[in-house]
PDB file of C-alpha atoms and ligand atoms in Angstrom:
ATOM      1  CA  MET P   1      95.045  92.629 102.155  1.00  0.00           C
ATOM      2  CA  THR P   2      92.688  95.264 100.826  1.00  0.00           C
ATOM      3  CA  ILE P   3      93.659  98.871 100.171  1.00  0.00           C
ATOM      4  CA  ASN P   4      91.115 101.587  99.592  1.00  0.00           C
ATOM      5  CA  LEU P   5      92.338 104.589  97.715  1.00  0.00           C
ATOM      6  CA  ARG P   6      91.002 107.877  96.454  1.00  0.00           C
ATOM      7  CA  TRP P   7      92.567 110.335  94.082  1.00  0.00           C
ATOM      8  CA  LEU P   8      92.162 113.825  95.533  1.00  0.00           C
ATOM      9  CA  GLY P   9      93.247 115.793  92.477  1.00  0.00           C
ATOM     10  CA  ASN P  10      96.751 116.853  91.440  1.00  0.00           C
ATOM     11  CA  ALA P  11      99.308 114.614  93.219  1.00  0.00           C
ATOM     12  CA  GLY P  12      96.965 113.935  96.144  1.00  0.00           C
ATOM     13  CA  PHE P  13      96.058 110.382  97.116  1.00  0.00           C
ATOM     14  CA  GLU P  14      94.340 108.937 100.160  1.00  0.00           C
ATOM     15  CA  PHE P  15      95.137 105.379 101.198  1.00  0.00           C
ATOM     16  CA  LYS P  16      93.118 103.497 103.791  1.00  0.00           C
ATOM     17  CA  MET P  17      95.185 100.581 104.974  1.00  0.00           C
ATOM     18  CA  ASP P  18      95.926  98.859 108.253  1.00  0.00           C
ATOM     19  CA  GLY P  19      93.085 100.854 109.844  1.00  0.00           C
ATOM     20  CA  LEU P  20      94.784 104.168 109.058  1.00  0.00           C
ATOM     21  CA  THR P  21      94.031 107.006 106.679  1.00  0.00           C
ATOM     22  CA  VAL P  22      97.272 108.101 105.040  1.00  0.00           C
ATOM     23  CA  ILE P  23      97.173 111.051 102.652  1.00  0.00           C
ATOM     24  CA  VAL P  24      99.906 112.097 100.253  1.00  0.00           C
ATOM     25  CA  ASP P  25     100.135 115.727  99.042  1.00  0.00           C
ATOM     26  CA  PRO P  26      96.570 116.894  99.721  1.00  0.00           C
ATOM     27  CA  PHE P  27      95.797 119.962  97.599  1.00  0.00           C
ATOM     28  CA  LEU P  28      92.119 120.809  97.262  1.00  0.00           C
ATOM     29  CA  THR P  29      92.533 124.581  97.272  1.00  0.00           C
ATOM     30  CA  ARG P  30      92.372 125.537  93.628  1.00  0.00           C
ATOM     31  CA  PRO P  31      93.909 129.001  93.241  1.00  0.00           C
ATOM     32  CA  LYS P  32      93.642 131.143  90.140  1.00  0.00           C
ATOM     33  CA  ALA P  33      96.669 131.067  87.841  1.00  0.00           C
ATOM     34  CA  HIS P  34      97.586 134.717  88.514  1.00  0.00           C
ATOM     35  CA  GLN P  35      97.754 133.945  92.246  1.00  0.00           C
ATOM     36  CA  VAL P  36     100.989 132.046  91.640  1.00  0.00           C
ATOM     37  CA  TYR P  37     102.559 135.502  91.352  1.00  0.00           C
ATOM     38  CA  PHE P  38     100.128 137.892  93.065  1.00  0.00           C
ATOM     39  CA  GLY P  39      98.223 138.000  96.336  1.00  0.00           C
ATOM     40  CA  ARG P  40      97.724 135.601  99.211  1.00  0.00           C
ATOM     41  CA  VAL P  41      95.711 132.387  99.170  1.00  0.00           C
ATOM     42  CA  ALA P  42      93.914 130.804 102.125  1.00  0.00           C
ATOM     43  CA  PRO P  43      93.186 127.046 102.147  1.00  0.00           C
ATOM     44  CA  ASP P  44      89.693 126.135 100.934  1.00  0.00           C
ATOM     45  CA  GLN P  45      88.335 125.072 104.325  1.00  0.00           C
ATOM     46  CA  ALA P  46      84.913 124.074 102.991  1.00  0.00           C
ATOM     47  CA  ALA P  47      86.436 121.690 100.440  1.00  0.00           C
ATOM     48  CA  LEU P  48      88.863 120.235 102.971  1.00  0.00           C
ATOM     49  CA  GLN P  49      86.127 119.611 105.544  1.00  0.00           C
ATOM     50  CA  LYS P  50      83.835 118.059 102.956  1.00  0.00           C
ATOM     51  CA  HIS P  51      86.319 115.759 101.290  1.00  0.00           C
ATOM     52  CA  ILE P  52      88.825 115.006 104.070  1.00  0.00           C
ATOM     53  CA  PRO P  53      86.791 114.337 107.215  1.00  0.00           C
ATOM     54  CA  ARG P  54      89.573 112.359 108.877  1.00  0.00           C
ATOM     55  CA  CYS P  55      93.247 111.765 108.443  1.00  0.00           C
ATOM     56  CA  ASP P  56      95.907 110.061 110.567  1.00  0.00           C
ATOM     57  CA  HIS P  57      99.086 110.813 108.625  1.00  0.00           C
ATOM     58  CA  ILE P  58     100.085 113.151 105.810  1.00  0.00           C
ATOM     59  CA  LEU P  59     103.149 112.516 103.656  1.00  0.00           C
ATOM     60  CA  VAL P  60     104.339 115.623 101.814  1.00  0.00           C
ATOM     61  CA  THR P  61     106.643 115.051  98.847  1.00  0.00           C
ATOM     62  CA  HIS P  62     107.886 118.663  98.803  1.00  0.00           C
ATOM     63  CA  ALA P  63     106.998 122.127 100.032  1.00  0.00           C
ATOM     64  CA  HIS P  64     105.592 123.756  96.879  1.00  0.00           C
ATOM     65  CA  PHE P  65     102.063 125.067  97.343  1.00  0.00           C
ATOM     66  CA  ASP P  66     100.426 122.449  95.144  1.00  0.00           C
ATOM     67  CA  HIS P  67     101.685 119.686  97.445  1.00  0.00           C
ATOM     68  CA  CYS P  68     101.998 121.336 100.859  1.00  0.00           C
ATOM     69  CA  MET P  69      99.640 124.255 101.356  1.00  0.00           C
ATOM     70  CA  ASP P  70      96.604 122.294 102.605  1.00  0.00           C
ATOM     71  CA  ALA P  71      98.568 120.052 104.998  1.00  0.00           C
ATOM     72  CA  PRO P  72      98.577 122.533 107.939  1.00  0.00           C
ATOM     73  CA  GLU P  73      94.811 123.048 107.796  1.00  0.00           C
ATOM     74  CA  ILE P  74      94.120 119.298 107.726  1.00  0.00           C
ATOM     75  CA  ALA P  75      96.607 118.666 110.551  1.00  0.00           C
ATOM     76  CA  LEU P  76      95.024 121.341 112.748  1.00  0.00           C
ATOM     77  CA  ARG P  77      91.514 119.964 112.208  1.00  0.00           C
ATOM     78  CA  THR P  78      92.174 116.206 112.297  1.00  0.00           C
ATOM     79  CA  ASP P  79      95.276 116.001 114.557  1.00  0.00           C
ATOM     80  CA  ALA P  80      97.081 114.171 111.739  1.00  0.00           C
ATOM     81  CA  ILE P  81     100.847 113.850 111.941  1.00  0.00           C
ATOM     82  CA  VAL P  82     102.648 115.395 108.972  1.00  0.00           C
ATOM     83  CA  HIS P  83     105.906 113.997 107.595  1.00  0.00           C
ATOM     84  CA  GLY P  84     108.041 116.165 105.353  1.00  0.00           C
ATOM     85  CA  SER P  85     111.307 117.941 104.629  1.00  0.00           C
ATOM     86  CA  ALA P  86     112.792 120.726 106.764  1.00  0.00           C
ATOM     87  CA  ASN P  87     111.045 123.367 104.617  1.00  0.00           C
ATOM     88  CA  THR P  88     107.707 121.562 104.917  1.00  0.00           C
ATOM     89  CA  CYS P  89     108.168 121.379 108.693  1.00  0.00           C
ATOM     90  CA  ALA P  90     109.039 125.087 108.882  1.00  0.00           C
ATOM     91  CA  ILE P  91     105.829 125.943 106.995  1.00  0.00           C
ATOM     92  CA  LEU P  92     103.744 123.715 109.291  1.00  0.00           C
ATOM     93  CA  SER P  93     105.277 125.289 112.365  1.00  0.00           C
ATOM     94  CA  ALA P  94     104.732 128.819 111.042  1.00  0.00           C
ATOM     95  CA  ALA P  95     101.085 127.880 110.374  1.00  0.00           C
ATOM     96  CA  GLY P  96     100.641 126.913 114.028  1.00  0.00           C
ATOM     97  CA  VAL P  97     100.702 123.118 113.782  1.00  0.00           C
ATOM     98  CA  PRO P  98     101.886 121.730 117.151  1.00  0.00           C
ATOM     99  CA  LEU P  99     105.423 120.348 117.148  1.00  0.00           C
ATOM    100  CA  ASN P 100     104.236 116.881 118.204  1.00  0.00           C
ATOM    101  CA  GLN P 101     102.380 116.640 114.868  1.00  0.00           C
ATOM    102  CA  ILE P 102     105.422 117.534 112.780  1.00  0.00           C
ATOM    103  CA  HIS P 103     107.937 114.872 111.734  1.00  0.00           C
ATOM    104  CA  SER P 104     111.033 116.042 109.888  1.00  0.00           C
ATOM    105  CA  ILE P 105     112.354 113.436 107.459  1.00  0.00           C
ATOM    106  CA  SER P 106     115.230 113.094 105.004  1.00  0.00           C
ATOM    107  CA  ALA P 107     115.895 110.931 101.958  1.00  0.00           C
ATOM    108  CA  GLY P 108     117.119 107.542 103.131  1.00  0.00           C
ATOM    109  CA  ASP P 109     114.920 107.527 106.246  1.00  0.00           C
ATOM    110  CA  SER P 110     112.416 104.799 106.956  1.00  0.00           C
ATOM    111  CA  PHE P 111     109.860 104.723 109.734  1.00  0.00           C
ATOM    112  CA  TYR P 112     106.634 102.994 110.734  1.00  0.00           C
ATOM    113  CA  ILE P 113     103.133 104.379 110.958  1.00  0.00           C
ATOM    114  CA  GLY P 114     101.142 101.555 112.516  1.00  0.00           C
ATOM    115  CA  ASN P 115     102.253  98.456 110.619  1.00  0.00           C
ATOM    116  CA  ILE P 116     103.051 100.458 107.482  1.00  0.00           C
ATOM    117  CA  ARG P 117     106.729 100.913 106.771  1.00  0.00           C
ATOM    118  CA  VAL P 118     107.440 104.202 104.993  1.00  0.00           C
ATOM    119  CA  SER P 119     110.706 104.627 103.083  1.00  0.00           C
ATOM    120  CA  VAL P 120     111.742 108.116 102.004  1.00  0.00           C
ATOM    121  CA  LEU P 121     113.482 108.176  98.617  1.00  0.00           C
ATOM    122  CA  PRO P 122     115.214 111.118  96.919  1.00  0.00           C
ATOM    123  CA  ALA P 123     113.323 112.578  93.949  1.00  0.00           C
ATOM    124  CA  ALA P 124     114.362 114.922  91.137  1.00  0.00           C
ATOM    125  CA  HIS P 125     112.067 117.932  90.603  1.00  0.00           C
ATOM    126  CA  PRO P 126     111.792 119.789  87.270  1.00  0.00           C
ATOM    127  CA  TRP P 127     112.533 123.499  86.946  1.00  0.00           C
ATOM    128  CA  LEU P 128     109.298 125.440  86.546  1.00  0.00           C
ATOM    129  CA  PRO P 129     108.689 129.207  86.476  1.00  0.00           C
ATOM    130  CA  GLY P 130     107.027 130.444  89.673  1.00  0.00           C
ATOM    131  CA  TYR P 131     108.064 127.426  91.741  1.00  0.00           C
ATOM    132  CA  TYR P 132     110.935 128.211  94.039  1.00  0.00           C
ATOM    133  CA  TYR P 133     113.852 126.258  95.436  1.00  0.00           C
ATOM    134  CA  ALA P 134     115.111 128.154  98.483  1.00  0.00           C
ATOM    135  CA  LYS P 135     115.248 128.326 102.249  1.00  0.00           C
ATOM    136  CA  PRO P 136     111.921 129.015 103.958  1.00  0.00           C
ATOM    137  CA  ASN P 137     110.794 132.618 104.291  1.00  0.00           C
ATOM    138  CA  PRO P 138     111.354 133.349 108.020  1.00  0.00           C
ATOM    139  CA  ALA P 139     108.682 136.055 107.877  1.00  0.00           C
ATOM    140  CA  MET P 140     106.036 133.761 106.309  1.00  0.00           C
ATOM    141  CA  LYS P 141     102.525 134.897 107.279  1.00  0.00           C
ATOM    142  CA  PHE P 142      99.195 133.203 106.621  1.00  0.00           C
ATOM    143  CA  PRO P 143      97.329 133.271 104.366  1.00  0.00           C
ATOM    144  CA  ALA P 144     100.624 132.988 102.525  1.00  0.00           C
ATOM    145  CA  ARG P 145     101.779 133.964  99.081  1.00  0.00           C
ATOM    146  CA  LEU P 146     102.101 130.889  96.891  1.00  0.00           C
ATOM    147  CA  ARG P 147     105.724 131.750  96.143  1.00  0.00           C
ATOM    148  CA  ASP P 148     106.475 131.426  99.894  1.00  0.00           C
ATOM    149  CA  TYR P 149     105.978 127.663  99.624  1.00  0.00           C
ATOM    150  CA  ARG P 150     109.619 127.095  98.773  1.00  0.00           C
ATOM    151  CA  MET P 151     111.082 123.672  98.188  1.00  0.00           C
ATOM    152  CA  ASP P 152     114.270 122.292  99.691  1.00  0.00           C
ATOM    153  CA  ALA P 153     114.135 118.552  98.997  1.00  0.00           C
ATOM    154  CA  CYS P 154     111.696 116.407  97.005  1.00  0.00           C
ATOM    155  CA  TYR P 155     110.819 112.866  98.032  1.00  0.00           C
ATOM    156  CA  SER P 156     109.217 109.739  96.658  1.00  0.00           C
ATOM    157  CA  TYR P 157     107.627 107.326  99.129  1.00  0.00           C
ATOM    158  CA  LEU P 158     107.461 103.554  99.332  1.00  0.00           C
ATOM    159  CA  LEU P 159     104.729 102.188 101.608  1.00  0.00           C
ATOM    160  CA  GLU P 160     104.992  98.539 102.635  1.00  0.00           C
ATOM    161  CA  CYS P 161     102.335  96.660 104.559  1.00  0.00           C
ATOM    162  CA  GLU P 162     101.765  92.910 104.847  1.00  0.00           C
ATOM    163  CA  GLY P 163     104.149  92.247 101.978  1.00  0.00           C
ATOM    164  CA  ARG P 164     102.434  94.648  99.565  1.00  0.00           C
ATOM    165  CA  ARG P 165     104.177  97.710  98.226  1.00  0.00           C
ATOM    166  CA  ILE P 166     102.877 101.087  97.055  1.00  0.00           C
ATOM    167  CA  LEU P 167     105.302 103.455  95.331  1.00  0.00           C
ATOM    168  CA  ILE P 168     104.530 107.161  95.085  1.00  0.00           C
ATOM    169  CA  TRP P 169     107.146 108.124  92.507  1.00  0.00           C
ATOM    170  CA  SER P 170     107.521 111.913  92.428  1.00  0.00           C
ATOM    171  CA  SER P 171     110.739 112.032  90.483  1.00  0.00           C
ATOM    172  CA  THR P 172     111.403 113.161  86.930  1.00  0.00           C
ATOM    173  CA  SER P 173     114.166 110.549  86.889  1.00  0.00           C
ATOM    174  CA  SER P 174     113.347 106.888  86.454  1.00  0.00           C
ATOM    175  CA  ALA P 175     116.600 105.767  88.083  1.00  0.00           C
ATOM    176  CA  GLY P 176     116.652 103.833  91.335  1.00  0.00           C
ATOM    177  CA  ALA P 177     112.966 102.998  91.626  1.00  0.00           C
ATOM    178  CA  PRO P 178     112.238  99.972  93.839  1.00  0.00           C
ATOM    179  CA  ARG P 179     109.765  97.179  93.082  1.00  0.00           C
ATOM    180  CA  ALA P 180     106.139  97.777  93.983  1.00  0.00           C
ATOM    181  CA  ASP P 181     102.669  96.352  93.316  1.00  0.00           C
ATOM    182  CA  LEU P 182     101.021  99.736  92.875  1.00  0.00           C
ATOM    183  CA  LEU P 183     102.763 102.715  91.273  1.00  0.00           C
ATOM    184  CA  THR P 184     101.746 106.327  90.852  1.00  0.00           C
ATOM    185  CA  CYS P 185     103.988 108.376  88.586  1.00  0.00           C
ATOM    186  CA  ARG P 186     104.022 111.393  86.265  1.00  0.00           C
ATOM    187  CA  ALA P 187     101.575 111.369  83.380  1.00  0.00           C
ATOM    188  CA  VAL P 188     103.892 112.837  80.759  1.00  0.00           C
ATOM    189  CA  SER P 189     107.121 111.175  79.801  1.00  0.00           C
ATOM    190  CA  SER P 190     108.741 109.325  76.939  1.00  0.00           C
ATOM    191  CA  GLN P 191     108.177 105.685  76.062  1.00  0.00           C
ATOM    192  CA  GLY P 192     111.791 105.013  77.072  1.00  0.00           C
ATOM    193  CA  TRP P 193     111.248 106.624  80.482  1.00  0.00           C
ATOM    194  CA  TYR P 194     108.208 104.448  81.228  1.00  0.00           C
ATOM    195  CA  ALA P 195     110.014 101.344  79.963  1.00  0.00           C
ATOM    196  CA  GLU P 196     112.920 102.013  82.298  1.00  0.00           C
ATOM    197  CA  LEU P 197     110.713 102.843  85.292  1.00  0.00           C
ATOM    198  CA  LEU P 198     108.328  99.920  84.868  1.00  0.00           C
ATOM    199  CA  GLY P 199     111.223  97.581  84.174  1.00  0.00           C
ATOM    200  CA  GLN P 200     112.480  98.331  87.668  1.00  0.00           C
ATOM    201  CA  VAL P 201     109.198  98.652  89.576  1.00  0.00           C
ATOM    202  CA  LYS P 202     107.311  95.802  87.833  1.00  0.00           C
ATOM    203  CA  PRO P 203     103.951  97.124  89.063  1.00  0.00           C
ATOM    204  CA  LYS P 204     100.574  95.432  88.633  1.00  0.00           C
ATOM    205  CA  VAL P 205      98.677  98.716  88.588  1.00  0.00           C
ATOM    206  CA  VAL P 206      99.815 102.208  87.550  1.00  0.00           C
ATOM    207  CA  ILE P 207      97.981 105.456  88.316  1.00  0.00           C
ATOM    208  CA  PRO P 208      98.951 108.830  86.805  1.00  0.00           C
ATOM    209  CA  GLN P 209      99.487 111.795  89.104  1.00  0.00           C
ATOM    210  CA  HIS P 210      99.673 115.577  88.713  1.00  0.00           C
ATOM    211  CA  TRP P 211      97.898 115.676  85.336  1.00  0.00           C
ATOM    212  CA  ASP P 212      94.835 117.821  85.999  1.00  0.00           C
ATOM    213  CA  ASP P 213      94.569 121.598  85.678  1.00  0.00           C
ATOM    214  CA  PHE P 214      94.408 122.641  89.338  1.00  0.00           C
ATOM    215  CA  PHE P 215      93.560 126.215  88.388  1.00  0.00           C
ATOM    216  CA  GLN P 216      90.080 124.941  87.516  1.00  0.00           C
ATOM    217  CA  PRO P 217      87.540 124.861  90.388  1.00  0.00           C
ATOM    218  CA  LEU P 218      86.908 121.560  92.170  1.00  0.00           C
ATOM    219  CA  SER P 219      83.278 121.660  91.086  1.00  0.00           C
ATOM    220  CA  ALA P 220      84.321 121.166  87.468  1.00  0.00           C
ATOM    221  CA  ASN P 221      85.335 117.805  86.020  1.00  0.00           C
ATOM    222  CA  PRO P 222      89.138 117.601  86.083  1.00  0.00           C
ATOM    223  CA  ARG P 223      90.642 118.819  82.836  1.00  0.00           C
ATOM    224  CA  PRO P 224      94.188 117.917  81.802  1.00  0.00           C
ATOM    225  CA  PHE P 225      96.907 120.520  82.220  1.00  0.00           C
ATOM    226  CA  PHE P 226      98.876 121.751  79.257  1.00  0.00           C
ATOM    227  CA  ALA P 227     101.868 119.549  78.542  1.00  0.00           C
ATOM    228  CA  SER P 228     105.293 121.107  77.967  1.00  0.00           C
ATOM    229  CA  PRO P 229     105.689 122.708  74.504  1.00  0.00           C
ATOM    230  CA  ARG P 230     107.071 120.244  71.977  1.00  0.00           C
ATOM    231  CA  LEU P 231     108.420 120.091  68.469  1.00  0.00           C
ATOM    232  CA  GLY P 232     105.656 118.980  66.148  1.00  0.00           C
ATOM    233  CA  PHE P 233     101.990 119.818  65.735  1.00  0.00           C
ATOM    234  CA  PRO P 234     100.311 121.059  67.788  1.00  0.00           C
ATOM    235  CA  PRO P 235     103.251 122.576  69.703  1.00  0.00           C
ATOM    236  CA  ILE P 236     101.085 123.068  72.795  1.00  0.00           C
ATOM    237  CA  ALA P 237      98.474 120.510  73.783  1.00  0.00           C
ATOM    238  CA  ARG P 238      96.869 119.211  76.931  1.00  0.00           C
ATOM    239  CA  ILE P 239      98.156 116.089  78.654  1.00  0.00           C
ATOM    240  CA  ASP P 240      96.781 113.011  76.893  1.00  0.00           C
ATOM    241  CA  LEU P 241      95.848 110.257  79.368  1.00  0.00           C
ATOM    242  CA  GLY P 242      95.167 107.888  76.473  1.00  0.00           C
ATOM    243  CA  GLU P 243      98.764 108.291  75.389  1.00  0.00           C
ATOM    244  CA  PHE P 244      99.884 107.690  78.997  1.00  0.00           C
ATOM    245  CA  GLU P 245      97.857 104.488  79.162  1.00  0.00           C
ATOM    246  CA  SER P 246      99.164 103.163  75.861  1.00  0.00           C
ATOM    247  CA  ARG P 247     102.766 103.892  76.851  1.00  0.00           C
ATOM    248  CA  ILE P 248     102.327 102.090  80.160  1.00  0.00           C
ATOM    249  CA  ILE P 249     100.765  99.031  78.486  1.00  0.00           C
ATOM    250  CA  LYS P 250     103.490  98.989  75.828  1.00  0.00           C
ATOM    251  CA  ALA P 251     106.176  99.239  78.510  1.00  0.00           C
ATOM    252  CA  SER P 252     104.587  96.489  80.609  1.00  0.00           C
ATOM    253  CA  PRO P 253     101.869  94.543  78.742  1.00  0.00           C
ATOM    254  CA  GLY P 254     100.535  92.751  81.849  1.00  0.00           C
ATOM    255  CA  CYS P 255     100.009  95.958  83.757  1.00  0.00           C
ATOM    256  CA  ARG P 256      96.670  97.631  84.546  1.00  0.00           C
ATOM    257  CA  VAL P 257      96.215 101.366  84.288  1.00  0.00           C
ATOM    258  CA  LEU P 258      93.765 102.952  86.690  1.00  0.00           C
ATOM    259  CA  LEU P 259      92.464 106.424  85.801  1.00  0.00           C
ATOM    260  CA  PRO P 260      90.517 107.169  88.971  1.00  0.00           C
ATOM    261  CA  GLU P 261      87.664 109.624  89.094  1.00  0.00           C
ATOM    262  CA  ILE P 262      88.278 112.373  91.601  1.00  0.00           C
ATOM    263  CA  PHE P 263      87.136 111.571  95.184  1.00  0.00           C
ATOM    264  CA  ARG P 264      85.797 108.124  94.211  1.00  0.00           C
ATOM    265  CA  PHE P 265      86.853 105.194  96.392  1.00  0.00           C
ATOM    266  CA  TYR P 266      88.600 102.283  94.723  1.00  0.00           C
ATOM    267  CA  GLU P 267      89.194  98.999  96.466  1.00  0.00           C
ATOM    268  CA  ILE P 268      92.288  97.132  95.456  1.00  0.00           C
ATOM    269  CA  ASP P 269      92.527  93.497  96.474  1.00  0.00           C
ATOM    270  CA  PHE P 270      95.804  91.704  96.507  1.00  0.00           C
ATOM    271  CA  PHE P 271      95.644  87.959  96.740  1.00  0.00           C
ATOM    272  CA  ALA P 272      97.867  85.055  95.855  1.00  0.00           C
ATOM    273  CA  ASN P 273      97.199  81.552  94.552  1.00  0.00           C
ATOM    274  CA  SER P 274      99.487  78.601  94.759  1.00  0.00           C
ATOM    275  CA  ASP P 275      99.588  76.695  91.471  1.00  0.00           C
ATOM    276  CA  LYS P 276     101.680  73.514  91.358  1.00  0.00           C
ATOM    277  CA  GLY P 277     104.226  75.020  93.647  1.00  0.00           C
ATOM    278  CA  THR P 278     104.625  78.236  91.735  1.00  0.00           C
ATOM    279  CA  HIS P 279     103.401  81.377  93.422  1.00  0.00           C
ATOM    280  CA  ARG P 280     101.073  83.330  91.188  1.00  0.00           C
ATOM    281  CA  GLN P 281      99.600  86.649  92.108  1.00  0.00           C
ATOM    282  CA  CYS P 282      96.335  88.050  90.871  1.00  0.00           C
ATOM    283  CA  PHE P 283      95.030  91.522  91.021  1.00  0.00           C
ATOM    284  CA  ARG P 284      91.605  93.075  90.991  1.00  0.00           C
ATOM    285  CA  VAL P 285      90.447  96.656  91.007  1.00  0.00           C
ATOM    286  CA  ASP P 286      86.902  97.379  92.123  1.00  0.00           C
ATOM    287  CA  LYS P 287      85.137 100.670  91.877  1.00  0.00           C
ATOM    288  CA  HIS P 288      83.068 101.763  94.869  1.00  0.00           C
ATOM    289  CA  ARG P 289      80.202 104.015  93.940  1.00  0.00           C
TER     290      ARG P 289
HETATM  291 ZN1   ZN T   1     106.892 121.268  92.882  1.00  0.00          ZN
END
């Protein structure tokens, strides 16, 4: 089975599999940093129309603006069905998305889209200033204030199709991760965290998520966000993807790290060979220009 994927910036990924376009956390609207606290922000319709011409399903991990705010616009234009928490569904409804395109889900649920089985897993979210955990604002108006995208629950997703497994791991905890062939996970964590996560997932390919500075315009090459302040020099530095890659390889030496260019299609082929009765799996990543 072949899977085509694109990284859409931030935590956004598009998967083309089983004849469907499934998008996780689309966020192409790049606000200015001060807009986290001030003013209202409309989705970047030009960017969404250019880069997301079609979509069948959207999986939202949680309702914060950098994961959820572009989902209503895409759903209204493409008729995609959006799957998300109660807060995500309330935001979609307030934005005018028809109820038959809104699917409320909870951790522990599993459901099918086409032949793809989607499992909803609980995820731990870090505390961050400006990002709220609360009930939805019943008076939410659009364009909305970014602080109105309030989170209730956060989810990871496992997609299974024809025996292959893709894990979108949104959690800051490494506990309880299932096995998968392809893993996307946070780009900044300790060596021990990656060792624990990869020891459970045993992926063949790992892709970092949520590492770029989404306050920069889409026209610019993605630049890493600042990592959390740390003891040592320098105390504040940008996320280092080279360090991510080396930690992944050290945690799982047979693993491939894919650092996709934004909006570029990658074709991932899964195939298996039988060798003297033992089942051996190979993996290939091809870039599509
Ligand atoms: Zn968040």
